[in-house]
Amino acid sequence: MSQTLQAVRGMNDVLPDEAEIWETFEELVRDWLQRYGYRPLRTPVVEPTALFSRAIGEVTDIVEKEMYSFADALNGEKLTLRPEGTASCVRAAIQHKLVEGAGPQRLWYQGPMFRHERPQRGRYRQFHQIGVEALGFAGPDIDAEHIIMTAALWDDLGLEDVRLELNSLGAGEERAQHRAALVTYLEAHQDKLDEDSQRRLHANPLRILDSKNPALQDIVEAAPKLADYLGAESRAHFDGVQVLLKDAGIPYRINHRLVRGLDYYNRTVFEWVTDRLGAQGTVCGGGRYDGLVEQLGGKSLPAAGFAMGVERLLALWRESVGEMAPGELEIYVVHQGAAAQRLAFQVAEALRRDSLSVVVHCGGGSFKAQMKKADGSGALLALVIGEDEAAANEVGIKPLRLEGAQQQRVSLAALAETIENILYNDDDNDEGAGHGGV
Ligand code: HAM
């Protein structure tokens, strides 16, 4: 017997019970984005490798060790499965001259991202993000808008225990001054740095501040803080964000060590974090990236955005609101005999046109066996069509889950309205019969 094949490690199937919850979540998210005026953008899953190494930074975990990269078998072109969405979004905006044509853009995207990380709870090799990017906005207002809108989504979802961490990475020059001071400081402690940090000491010292190694915490804690190097404009920008957050009543903690794992950020960066999900507690992260558009070949253009991890958010949603009901099927049609089957198909199509969800039993079997399936389907009503009903152009209605609703047999003409009354208007149960039709 051949071995059964399994999904790739760290890449998950989302089975129907779970996928229905994803869909409910995605609907909510779509509504929420529309309320804030964001428009959808869809970009390819595969991009030139250079896009990510240039955007995210050569000396980052993502580019150094987590990208799924390969050479196109036909022309050798170096390609990568996208590890994030910002680079693609900026590439598309430059390529299609979105901002030049139509002015500043509020965009969003969703879809799978790929990072070759060590899989664990909340960390996968294929995971899903919903991301938001605002291109062409320079002020602190859009940074605040992003944080305020995420807080509103957590509220809509009833999420508990998510807290906001905030920092400013300043401007290039300020970071350069801070970096020089940081390197001098870290060089003085070089013998105590771990291998990763030694390697990053000159290439990307800021990332050492983000180290999770407990042995480095004292050194990191006492390191020069970027906040002490911010100039007046960066400070004013950061203050501007905080005023709007305070007005919105959103509590936050300034975390001087929050630097994010991608190199394109400047000024405001933020993360929403929870303790409810174990080690992988960051459900959303983002910030400003004023240099990225130019760095990728576009005109200089300020921008900011964020992305949330769908798997992590849904895990937290489940934690916060408890059991979730699977999607509800309204009608299951059982039938026996050739004429009954044909009628069942016609009736079901007509009811679907009335926006009802209807499953027609397939595969035959006794009425008893079919009714068992109807019950197991979770449907609210069964429609029963036997040879008698088919001959009389009638349908039996058997409520499966509705308190007080009566079993009855109705004409085709009365079916749609009777069902509607049973499902949505119990009081008028009998009045509808005789009107309308399928
Ligand atoms: P990021 O922090 O790398 O930022 O990812 C954003 C979110 O994606 C994380 O907060 C986390 O919830 C989720 N995530 C990341 N890696 C994994 C994984 N391996 N498994 C499960 N979930 C994961 C970005 O990607 C930026 N592009 C965000 C951004 C948009 N900044 C500006 N605009």
CSV table of C-alpha atoms and ligand atoms in Angstrom, one decimal:
chain,number,residue,atom,x,y,z
A,1,MET,CA,0.0,0.0,0.0
A,2,SER,CA,1.4,3.4,-0.8
A,3,GLN,CA,2.1,5.8,2.0
A,4,THR,CA,-0.6,8.5,2.6
A,5,LEU,CA,0.6,12.0,1.8
A,6,GLN,CA,0.5,14.7,4.5
A,7,ALA,CA,0.4,18.5,4.3
A,8,VAL,CA,3.8,20.2,4.4
A,9,ARG,CA,5.0,20.7,8.0
A,10,GLY,CA,3.8,24.0,9.4
A,11,MET,CA,1.2,24.4,6.6
A,12,ASN,CA,-2.3,23.7,7.8
A,13,ASP,CA,-5.6,22.6,6.3
A,14,VAL,CA,-8.5,24.7,7.6
A,15,LEU,CA,-11.4,22.2,7.8
A,16,PRO,CA,-15.0,23.2,7.4
A,17,ASP,CA,-15.9,23.9,11.0
A,18,GLU,CA,-12.9,26.1,11.3
A,19,ALA,CA,-13.2,27.6,7.8
A,20,GLU,CA,-16.7,28.8,8.6
A,21,ILE,CA,-15.4,30.8,11.5
A,22,TRP,CA,-12.7,32.2,9.2
A,23,GLU,CA,-15.4,33.3,6.8
A,24,THR,CA,-17.4,35.0,9.6
A,25,PHE,CA,-14.3,36.7,10.7
A,26,GLU,CA,-13.4,37.8,7.1
A,27,GLU,CA,-16.9,39.3,6.6
A,28,LEU,CA,-16.5,41.3,9.8
A,29,VAL,CA,-13.1,42.5,8.7
A,30,ARG,CA,-14.3,43.5,5.3
A,31,ASP,CA,-17.1,45.6,6.8
A,32,TRP,CA,-14.7,47.2,9.2
A,33,LEU,CA,-12.2,48.1,6.5
A,34,GLN,CA,-14.9,49.6,4.4
A,35,ARG,CA,-16.0,51.7,7.3
A,36,TYR,CA,-12.5,53.2,7.4
A,37,GLY,CA,-12.4,53.7,3.6
A,38,TYR,CA,-9.8,51.1,2.7
A,39,ARG,CA,-9.9,49.5,-0.7
A,40,PRO,CA,-8.8,45.9,-1.6
A,41,LEU,CA,-5.6,45.1,-3.5
A,42,ARG,CA,-4.6,41.6,-4.6
A,43,THR,CA,-1.0,40.8,-5.6
A,44,PRO,CA,0.7,37.6,-6.6
A,45,VAL,CA,1.9,35.1,-4.0
A,46,VAL,CA,5.3,34.8,-5.9
A,47,GLU,CA,7.5,37.8,-6.4
A,48,PRO,CA,11.1,38.4,-7.4
A,49,THR,CA,13.4,37.5,-4.5
A,50,ALA,CA,15.1,40.9,-4.8
A,51,LEU,CA,11.9,42.6,-3.8
A,52,PHE,CA,12.0,41.2,-0.3
A,53,SER,CA,15.7,41.4,0.2
A,54,ARG,CA,15.6,45.0,-0.7
A,55,ALA,CA,12.5,45.9,1.2
A,56,ILE,CA,12.8,43.8,4.4
A,57,GLY,CA,16.6,44.0,4.7
A,58,GLU,CA,19.4,41.6,4.0
A,59,VAL,CA,20.3,41.2,7.7
A,60,THR,CA,16.9,40.1,9.0
A,61,ASP,CA,15.7,36.7,10.1
A,62,ILE,CA,13.2,36.7,7.3
A,63,VAL,CA,15.6,37.3,4.5
A,64,GLU,CA,18.6,35.4,6.0
A,65,LYS,CA,16.8,32.2,6.8
A,66,GLU,CA,13.1,32.1,6.4
A,67,MET,CA,12.2,32.7,2.8
A,68,TYR,CA,11.0,30.0,0.4
A,69,SER,CA,13.1,30.9,-2.6
A,70,PHE,CA,13.7,29.0,-5.7
A,71,ALA,CA,15.0,29.5,-9.3
A,72,ASP,CA,12.4,29.4,-12.0
A,73,ALA,CA,13.0,26.1,-13.8
A,74,LEU,CA,12.8,27.7,-17.2
A,75,ASN,CA,14.7,30.9,-17.0
A,76,GLY,CA,16.5,30.8,-13.7
A,77,GLU,CA,14.8,33.9,-12.4
A,78,LYS,CA,15.1,34.0,-8.6
A,79,LEU,CA,11.6,33.9,-7.0
A,80,THR,CA,10.2,33.9,-3.5
A,81,LEU,CA,6.9,32.9,-1.9
A,82,ARG,CA,5.9,36.2,-0.2
A,83,PRO,CA,6.8,36.3,3.5
A,84,GLU,CA,4.8,39.5,4.0
A,85,GLY,CA,2.5,41.9,2.0
A,86,THR,CA,4.0,45.4,2.4
A,87,ALA,CA,6.7,44.9,-0.2
A,88,SER,CA,4.3,43.6,-2.8
A,89,CYS,CA,1.8,46.3,-2.1
A,90,VAL,CA,4.5,49.0,-2.6
A,91,ARG,CA,5.8,47.3,-5.7
A,92,ALA,CA,2.3,47.2,-7.2
A,93,ALA,CA,1.6,50.9,-6.3
A,94,ILE,CA,4.9,51.9,-8.0
A,95,GLN,CA,4.3,49.7,-11.0
A,96,HIS,CA,0.8,51.0,-11.6
A,97,LYS,CA,1.5,54.5,-10.6
A,98,LEU,CA,-1.4,54.3,-8.1
A,99,VAL,CA,-0.5,57.4,-6.0
A,100,GLU,CA,0.6,59.5,-8.9
A,101,GLY,CA,-2.7,58.8,-10.7
A,102,ALA,CA,-5.2,59.0,-7.9
A,103,GLY,CA,-3.4,60.6,-4.9
A,104,PRO,CA,-2.9,59.0,-1.5
A,105,GLN,CA,-4.2,55.4,-1.2
A,106,ARG,CA,-5.8,53.5,1.7
A,107,LEU,CA,-5.3,49.8,0.7
A,108,TRP,CA,-5.8,46.4,2.3
A,109,TYR,CA,-5.0,42.9,1.4
A,110,GLN,CA,-5.3,39.4,2.8
A,111,GLY,CA,-3.8,36.0,2.0
A,112,PRO,CA,-1.2,33.4,2.8
A,113,MET,CA,2.3,34.4,3.6
A,114,PHE,CA,5.3,32.0,3.9
A,115,ARG,CA,8.1,31.9,6.3
A,116,HIS,CA,10.4,28.9,7.0
A,117,GLU,CA,10.3,29.3,10.8
A,118,ARG,CA,10.2,26.5,13.4
A,119,PRO,CA,6.6,25.6,13.6
A,120,GLN,CA,4.9,25.8,17.1
A,121,ARG,CA,1.6,26.9,18.5
A,122,GLY,CA,0.7,30.2,16.7
A,123,ARG,CA,3.8,30.0,14.4
A,124,TYR,CA,3.4,28.4,11.0
A,125,ARG,CA,5.2,28.2,7.7
A,126,GLN,CA,2.1,29.2,5.8
A,127,PHE,CA,0.1,31.6,7.8
A,128,HIS,CA,-2.4,34.3,6.8
A,129,GLN,CA,-2.3,38.0,7.2
A,130,ILE,CA,-4.8,40.8,6.8
A,131,GLY,CA,-2.7,43.9,6.0
A,132,VAL,CA,-3.4,47.6,5.7
A,133,GLU,CA,-1.2,50.1,3.9
A,134,ALA,CA,-1.7,53.9,3.6
A,135,LEU,CA,0.5,55.3,0.9
A,136,GLY,CA,1.2,59.0,0.6
A,137,PHE,CA,0.3,60.1,4.1
A,138,ALA,CA,3.0,61.9,6.1
A,139,GLY,CA,1.4,63.0,9.4
A,140,PRO,CA,0.9,61.2,12.7
A,141,ASP,CA,-2.8,61.2,12.0
A,142,ILE,CA,-2.7,58.1,9.8
A,143,ASP,CA,-0.5,56.3,12.3
A,144,ALA,CA,-3.1,57.0,15.0
A,145,GLU,CA,-5.9,56.0,12.6
A,146,HIS,CA,-4.3,52.6,12.2
A,147,ILE,CA,-4.0,52.0,15.9
A,148,ILE,CA,-7.5,53.3,16.6
A,149,MET,CA,-9.1,51.2,13.9
A,150,THR,CA,-7.4,48.0,15.1
A,151,ALA,CA,-8.6,48.8,18.6
A,152,ALA,CA,-12.1,49.1,17.2
A,153,LEU,CA,-11.8,45.7,15.5
A,154,TRP,CA,-10.8,44.1,18.8
A,155,ASP,CA,-13.9,45.7,20.3
A,156,ASP,CA,-16.1,44.4,17.5
A,157,LEU,CA,-14.7,40.9,18.0
A,158,GLY,CA,-15.0,41.1,21.8
A,159,LEU,CA,-11.3,40.3,22.2
A,160,GLU,CA,-9.9,40.4,25.7
A,161,ASP,CA,-6.4,41.0,27.0
A,162,VAL,CA,-4.7,42.6,24.0
A,163,ARG,CA,-2.4,45.5,24.9
A,164,LEU,CA,-0.7,48.0,22.8
A,165,GLU,CA,3.1,48.6,22.7
A,166,LEU,CA,4.4,51.7,21.0
A,167,ASN,CA,7.8,53.1,20.0
A,168,SER,CA,9.3,55.6,17.7
A,169,LEU,CA,12.3,54.6,15.6
A,170,GLY,CA,12.9,58.3,14.6
A,171,ALA,CA,14.4,59.4,11.3
A,172,GLY,CA,17.5,58.0,9.5
A,173,GLU,CA,20.0,60.4,10.9
A,174,GLU,CA,18.7,60.0,14.4
A,175,ARG,CA,19.0,56.3,14.1
A,176,ALA,CA,22.5,56.7,12.7
A,177,GLN,CA,23.6,58.6,15.7
A,178,HIS,CA,21.9,56.2,18.1
A,179,ARG,CA,23.4,53.3,16.2
A,180,ALA,CA,26.9,54.7,16.5
A,181,ALA,CA,26.4,55.1,20.3
A,182,LEU,CA,24.9,51.6,20.4
A,183,VAL,CA,27.8,50.0,18.6
A,184,THR,CA,30.3,51.7,20.8
A,185,TYR,CA,28.4,50.5,23.9
A,186,LEU,CA,28.0,46.9,22.5
A,187,GLU,CA,31.6,46.7,21.5
A,188,ALA,CA,32.5,47.3,25.1
A,189,HIS,CA,30.4,44.2,26.0
A,190,GLN,CA,31.4,42.2,23.0
A,191,ASP,CA,32.7,39.2,24.9
A,192,LYS,CA,29.2,38.7,26.5
A,193,LEU,CA,27.2,38.8,23.3
A,194,ASP,CA,25.9,35.6,21.8
A,195,GLU,CA,26.7,34.4,18.3
A,196,ASP,CA,23.7,36.0,16.6
A,197,SER,CA,24.4,39.3,18.3
A,198,GLN,CA,28.1,39.2,17.4
A,199,ARG,CA,27.2,38.8,13.8
A,200,ARG,CA,24.7,41.6,14.0
A,201,LEU,CA,26.9,44.0,15.9
A,202,HIS,CA,27.9,46.0,12.8
A,203,ALA,CA,25.3,44.8,10.3
A,204,ASN,CA,22.1,45.4,12.3
A,205,PRO,CA,22.8,46.4,15.9
A,206,LEU,CA,19.3,47.6,16.5
A,207,ARG,CA,18.0,44.0,16.2
A,208,ILE,CA,20.2,43.0,19.2
A,209,LEU,CA,17.8,45.1,21.3
A,210,ASP,CA,15.1,42.7,20.3
A,211,SER,CA,17.1,39.7,21.5
A,212,LYS,CA,15.1,37.2,23.5
A,213,ASN,CA,18.3,35.6,25.0
A,214,PRO,CA,17.9,36.0,28.8
A,215,ALA,CA,21.7,36.2,29.2
A,216,LEU,CA,21.6,39.5,27.2
A,217,GLN,CA,18.8,41.2,29.0
A,218,ASP,CA,20.9,43.3,31.4
A,219,ILE,CA,23.2,44.5,28.6
A,220,VAL,CA,20.2,45.4,26.4
A,221,GLU,CA,18.3,47.1,29.2
A,222,ALA,CA,21.2,49.5,29.9
A,223,ALA,CA,22.0,50.2,26.2
A,224,PRO,CA,21.6,53.8,24.8
A,225,LYS,CA,17.9,54.5,24.0
A,226,LEU,CA,16.8,55.7,20.6
A,227,ALA,CA,14.3,58.0,22.4
A,228,ASP,CA,17.2,60.1,23.7
A,229,TYR,CA,18.4,60.7,20.1
A,230,LEU,CA,15.1,61.8,18.6
A,231,GLY,CA,15.1,65.3,17.0
A,232,ALA,CA,12.3,67.8,17.4
A,233,GLU,CA,10.3,66.7,14.3
A,234,SER,CA,10.3,63.0,15.3
A,235,ARG,CA,9.4,63.9,18.8
A,236,ALA,CA,6.5,66.1,17.6
A,237,HIS,CA,5.3,63.3,15.3
A,238,PHE,CA,5.4,60.8,18.1
A,239,ASP,CA,3.6,63.2,20.4
A,240,GLY,CA,0.9,63.8,17.7
A,241,VAL,CA,0.2,60.0,17.6
A,242,GLN,CA,-0.1,59.9,21.3
A,243,VAL,CA,-2.5,62.8,21.6
A,244,LEU,CA,-4.9,61.1,19.2
A,245,LEU,CA,-4.6,57.8,21.0
A,246,LYS,CA,-5.3,59.5,24.4
A,247,ASP,CA,-8.3,61.2,22.8
A,248,ALA,CA,-9.6,57.8,21.7
A,249,GLY,CA,-9.1,56.4,25.1
A,250,ILE,CA,-6.6,53.7,24.0
A,251,PRO,CA,-4.1,52.8,26.7
A,252,TYR,CA,-0.5,51.9,25.6
A,253,ARG,CA,2.9,51.3,26.9
A,254,ILE,CA,6.0,52.8,25.3
A,255,ASN,CA,8.5,50.0,24.8
A,256,HIS,CA,11.9,51.4,23.9
A,257,ARG,CA,13.0,48.0,22.8
A,258,LEU,CA,10.3,47.5,20.2
A,259,VAL,CA,12.2,47.6,16.9
A,260,ARG,CA,10.2,45.1,14.7
A,261,GLY,CA,11.8,42.4,12.6
A,262,LEU,CA,11.7,44.2,9.3
A,263,ASP,CA,14.2,47.0,8.4
A,264,TYR,CA,11.9,49.4,6.5
A,265,TYR,CA,10.4,51.1,9.5
A,266,ASN,CA,11.0,54.7,10.7
A,267,ARG,CA,9.2,56.8,13.4
A,268,THR,CA,6.1,55.1,14.7
A,269,VAL,CA,6.1,51.3,15.3
A,270,PHE,CA,3.5,49.4,17.2
A,271,GLU,CA,2.4,45.9,18.2
A,272,TRP,CA,-0.7,44.4,19.8
A,273,VAL,CA,0.3,41.7,22.1
A,274,THR,CA,-1.6,39.1,24.3
A,275,ASP,CA,-0.4,36.7,27.0
A,276,ARG,CA,-3.2,34.3,26.2
A,277,LEU,CA,-1.5,32.6,23.3
A,278,GLY,CA,1.7,31.4,24.8
A,279,ALA,CA,5.0,32.5,23.2
A,280,GLN,CA,3.6,33.8,19.9
A,281,GLY,CA,1.5,36.6,21.4
A,282,THR,CA,1.8,39.3,18.8
A,283,VAL,CA,-1.5,39.4,17.0
A,284,CYS,CA,-0.8,42.6,14.9
A,285,GLY,CA,2.2,44.8,14.1
A,286,GLY,CA,3.1,47.6,11.9
A,287,GLY,CA,4.3,51.2,11.6
A,288,ARG,CA,5.6,53.9,9.4
A,289,TYR,CA,8.0,53.2,6.4
A,290,ASP,CA,8.7,56.6,4.8
A,291,GLY,CA,11.8,55.3,2.9
A,292,LEU,CA,10.4,52.2,1.3
A,293,VAL,CA,8.7,53.5,-1.8
A,294,GLU,CA,11.9,55.3,-2.9
A,295,GLN,CA,14.1,52.4,-1.9
A,296,LEU,CA,12.0,50.2,-4.3
A,297,GLY,CA,12.4,52.6,-7.2
A,298,GLY,CA,9.4,54.9,-6.7
A,299,LYS,CA,9.3,58.6,-5.9
A,300,SER,CA,9.8,59.5,-2.3
A,301,LEU,CA,6.5,58.9,-0.6
A,302,PRO,CA,5.6,58.6,3.1
A,303,ALA,CA,3.6,55.6,4.1
A,304,ALA,CA,2.5,53.5,7.1
A,305,GLY,CA,0.6,50.2,7.7
A,306,PHE,CA,0.2,47.1,9.7
A,307,ALA,CA,-0.7,43.5,9.4
A,308,MET,CA,-2.4,41.0,11.7
A,309,GLY,CA,-2.0,37.3,11.9
A,310,VAL,CA,-5.3,35.6,11.1
A,311,GLU,CA,-4.5,32.3,12.9
A,312,ARG,CA,-3.4,34.1,16.1
A,313,LEU,CA,-6.4,36.4,16.1
A,314,LEU,CA,-8.8,33.6,15.6
A,315,ALA,CA,-7.2,31.6,18.4
A,316,LEU,CA,-7.6,34.6,20.6
A,317,TRP,CA,-11.2,35.2,19.4
A,318,ARG,CA,-12.0,31.7,20.4
A,319,GLU,CA,-10.4,32.1,23.8
A,320,SER,CA,-12.3,35.3,24.4
A,321,VAL,CA,-15.8,34.3,23.2
A,322,GLY,CA,-15.8,30.5,23.8
A,323,GLU,CA,-17.6,28.0,21.6
A,324,MET,CA,-18.7,29.2,18.2
A,325,ALA,CA,-21.7,27.9,16.4
A,326,PRO,CA,-20.9,26.4,13.0
A,327,GLY,CA,-22.8,27.8,10.0
A,328,GLU,CA,-26.5,27.1,9.9
A,329,LEU,CA,-28.1,25.0,7.2
A,330,GLU,CA,-31.8,25.8,6.8
A,331,ILE,CA,-33.3,22.9,4.9
A,332,TYR,CA,-32.5,19.3,4.1
A,333,VAL,CA,-34.6,17.7,1.4
A,334,VAL,CA,-35.3,13.9,1.6
A,335,HIS,CA,-37.1,12.1,-1.2
A,336,GLN,CA,-37.9,8.7,-2.6
A,337,GLY,CA,-38.8,7.6,-6.1
A,338,ALA,CA,-37.8,9.1,-9.5
A,339,ALA,CA,-40.7,11.7,-9.6
A,340,ALA,CA,-39.9,12.8,-6.1
A,341,GLN,CA,-36.2,13.2,-6.8
A,342,ARG,CA,-37.0,15.5,-9.8
A,343,LEU,CA,-39.4,17.5,-7.7
A,344,ALA,CA,-36.9,17.7,-4.9
A,345,PHE,CA,-34.3,19.2,-7.3
A,346,GLN,CA,-36.8,21.8,-8.6
A,347,VAL,CA,-38.1,22.8,-5.1
A,348,ALA,CA,-34.5,23.1,-3.8
A,349,GLU,CA,-33.4,25.4,-6.7
A,350,ALA,CA,-36.5,27.6,-6.2
A,351,LEU,CA,-35.8,28.0,-2.5
A,352,ARG,CA,-32.1,28.8,-3.0
A,353,ARG,CA,-33.2,31.6,-5.3
A,354,ASP,CA,-35.1,32.9,-2.2
A,355,SER,CA,-31.7,32.9,-0.5
A,356,LEU,CA,-32.4,29.8,1.7
A,357,SER,CA,-29.6,27.3,2.2
A,358,VAL,CA,-30.8,23.9,1.0
A,359,VAL,CA,-29.1,20.5,0.8
A,360,VAL,CA,-30.8,17.8,-1.3
A,361,HIS,CA,-30.1,14.3,-0.1
A,362,CYS,CA,-28.0,12.4,-2.7
A,363,GLY,CA,-27.2,8.7,-2.8
A,364,GLY,CA,-30.7,7.2,-2.1
A,365,GLY,CA,-31.5,5.1,1.0
A,366,SER,CA,-34.6,4.6,3.1
A,367,PHE,CA,-36.6,7.6,4.4
A,368,LYS,CA,-35.4,6.6,7.9
A,369,ALA,CA,-31.7,6.7,6.8
A,370,GLN,CA,-32.2,9.9,5.0
A,371,MET,CA,-34.0,11.5,8.0
A,372,LYS,CA,-31.0,10.5,10.1
A,373,LYS,CA,-28.8,12.4,7.7
A,374,ALA,CA,-31.1,15.4,7.8
A,375,ASP,CA,-30.9,15.5,11.5
A,376,GLY,CA,-27.1,15.1,11.5
A,377,SER,CA,-26.8,18.0,9.0
A,378,GLY,CA,-27.9,20.5,11.6
A,379,ALA,CA,-30.7,21.8,9.3
A,380,LEU,CA,-33.6,23.6,10.8
A,381,LEU,CA,-36.3,21.9,8.6
A,382,ALA,CA,-36.5,18.7,6.6
A,383,LEU,CA,-38.7,18.7,3.5
A,384,VAL,CA,-40.1,15.3,2.8
A,385,ILE,CA,-41.1,14.3,-0.8
A,386,GLY,CA,-42.4,10.8,-1.4
A,387,GLU,CA,-44.3,9.3,-4.3
A,388,ASP,CA,-47.6,10.6,-2.8
A,389,GLU,CA,-46.4,14.1,-2.3
A,390,ALA,CA,-44.9,14.1,-5.8
A,391,ALA,CA,-48.2,13.0,-7.4
A,392,ALA,CA,-50.1,15.7,-5.5
A,393,ASN,CA,-47.5,18.4,-6.1
A,394,GLU,CA,-47.1,18.8,-2.4
A,395,VAL,CA,-44.2,18.8,0.1
A,396,GLY,CA,-44.0,17.6,3.7
A,397,ILE,CA,-42.4,20.0,6.1
A,398,LYS,CA,-40.8,18.5,9.2
A,399,PRO,CA,-39.3,20.9,11.7
A,400,LEU,CA,-36.1,19.5,13.2
A,401,ARG,CA,-34.9,22.1,15.6
A,402,LEU,CA,-37.7,24.6,16.0
A,403,GLU,CA,-39.6,24.7,19.3
A,404,GLY,CA,-43.4,24.6,18.7
A,405,ALA,CA,-43.3,24.4,14.9
A,406,GLN,CA,-45.8,21.8,13.5
A,407,GLN,CA,-45.2,19.1,10.9
A,408,GLN,CA,-47.4,19.9,7.9
A,409,ARG,CA,-47.9,19.2,4.2
A,410,VAL,CA,-48.4,22.1,1.9
A,411,SER,CA,-48.9,22.8,-1.8
A,412,LEU,CA,-45.9,23.9,-3.9
A,413,ALA,CA,-47.6,27.3,-4.2
A,414,ALA,CA,-47.6,27.8,-0.5
A,415,LEU,CA,-44.2,26.3,0.3
A,416,ALA,CA,-41.9,29.3,0.2
A,417,GLU,CA,-44.1,31.5,2.4
A,418,THR,CA,-44.8,28.7,4.9
A,419,ILE,CA,-41.1,28.0,5.3
A,420,GLU,CA,-40.4,31.7,5.7
A,421,ASN,CA,-43.1,32.0,8.4
A,422,ILE,CA,-41.8,28.9,10.2
A,423,LEU,CA,-38.2,30.1,10.1
A,424,TYR,CA,-38.6,33.8,10.8
A,425,ASN,CA,-42.0,34.5,12.1
A,426,ASP,CA,-43.3,31.8,14.3
A,427,ASP,CA,-46.5,33.7,15.4
A,428,ASP,CA,-48.0,33.7,11.9
A,429,ASN,CA,-47.2,30.1,11.2
A,430,ASP,CA,-50.5,29.3,9.5
A,431,GLU,CA,-51.4,32.6,8.0
A,432,GLY,CA,-48.9,32.4,5.2
A,433,ALA,CA,-50.1,29.1,3.7
A,434,GLY,CA,-51.9,29.5,0.5
A,435,HIS,CA,-49.9,32.6,-0.8
A,436,GLY,CA,-46.9,32.9,-2.9
A,437,GLY,CA,-45.3,29.8,-4.4
A,438,VAL,CA,-42.0,28.3,-5.4
B,1,HAM,P1,5.1,41.1,10.9
B,1,HAM,O1,5.2,41.6,12.4
B,1,HAM,O2,6.2,40.3,10.4
B,1,HAM,O3,4.8,42.3,10.1
B,1,HAM,O4,3.8,40.2,10.8
B,1,HAM,C1,2.5,40.7,11.1
B,1,HAM,C2,1.8,39.6,11.9
B,1,HAM,O5,1.7,38.4,11.2
B,1,HAM,C3,2.4,39.2,13.2
B,1,HAM,O6,2.1,40.1,14.3
B,1,HAM,C4,1.8,37.9,13.5
B,1,HAM,O7,0.5,38.0,14.1
B,1,HAM,C5,1.6,37.3,12.1
B,1,HAM,N1,2.7,36.3,11.8
B,1,HAM,C6,4.0,36.6,11.5
B,1,HAM,N2,4.7,35.5,11.3
B,1,HAM,C7,3.8,34.5,11.6
B,1,HAM,C8,3.9,33.0,11.6
B,1,HAM,N3,5.1,32.4,11.2
B,1,HAM,N4,2.9,32.3,11.9
B,1,HAM,C9,1.7,32.9,12.2
B,1,HAM,N5,1.5,34.2,12.2
B,1,HAM,C10,2.6,35.0,11.9
B,1,HAM,C11,4.7,42.3,8.7
B,1,HAM,O8,4.6,41.3,8.1
B,1,HAM,C12,4.5,43.7,8.1
B,1,HAM,N6,4.4,43.5,6.6
B,1,HAM,C13,3.4,44.5,8.7
B,1,HAM,C14,3.3,45.8,8.1
B,1,HAM,C15,2.4,46.2,7.2
B,1,HAM,N7,4.0,46.9,8.4
B,1,HAM,C16,3.6,47.9,7.7
B,1,HAM,N8,2.6,47.5,6.9
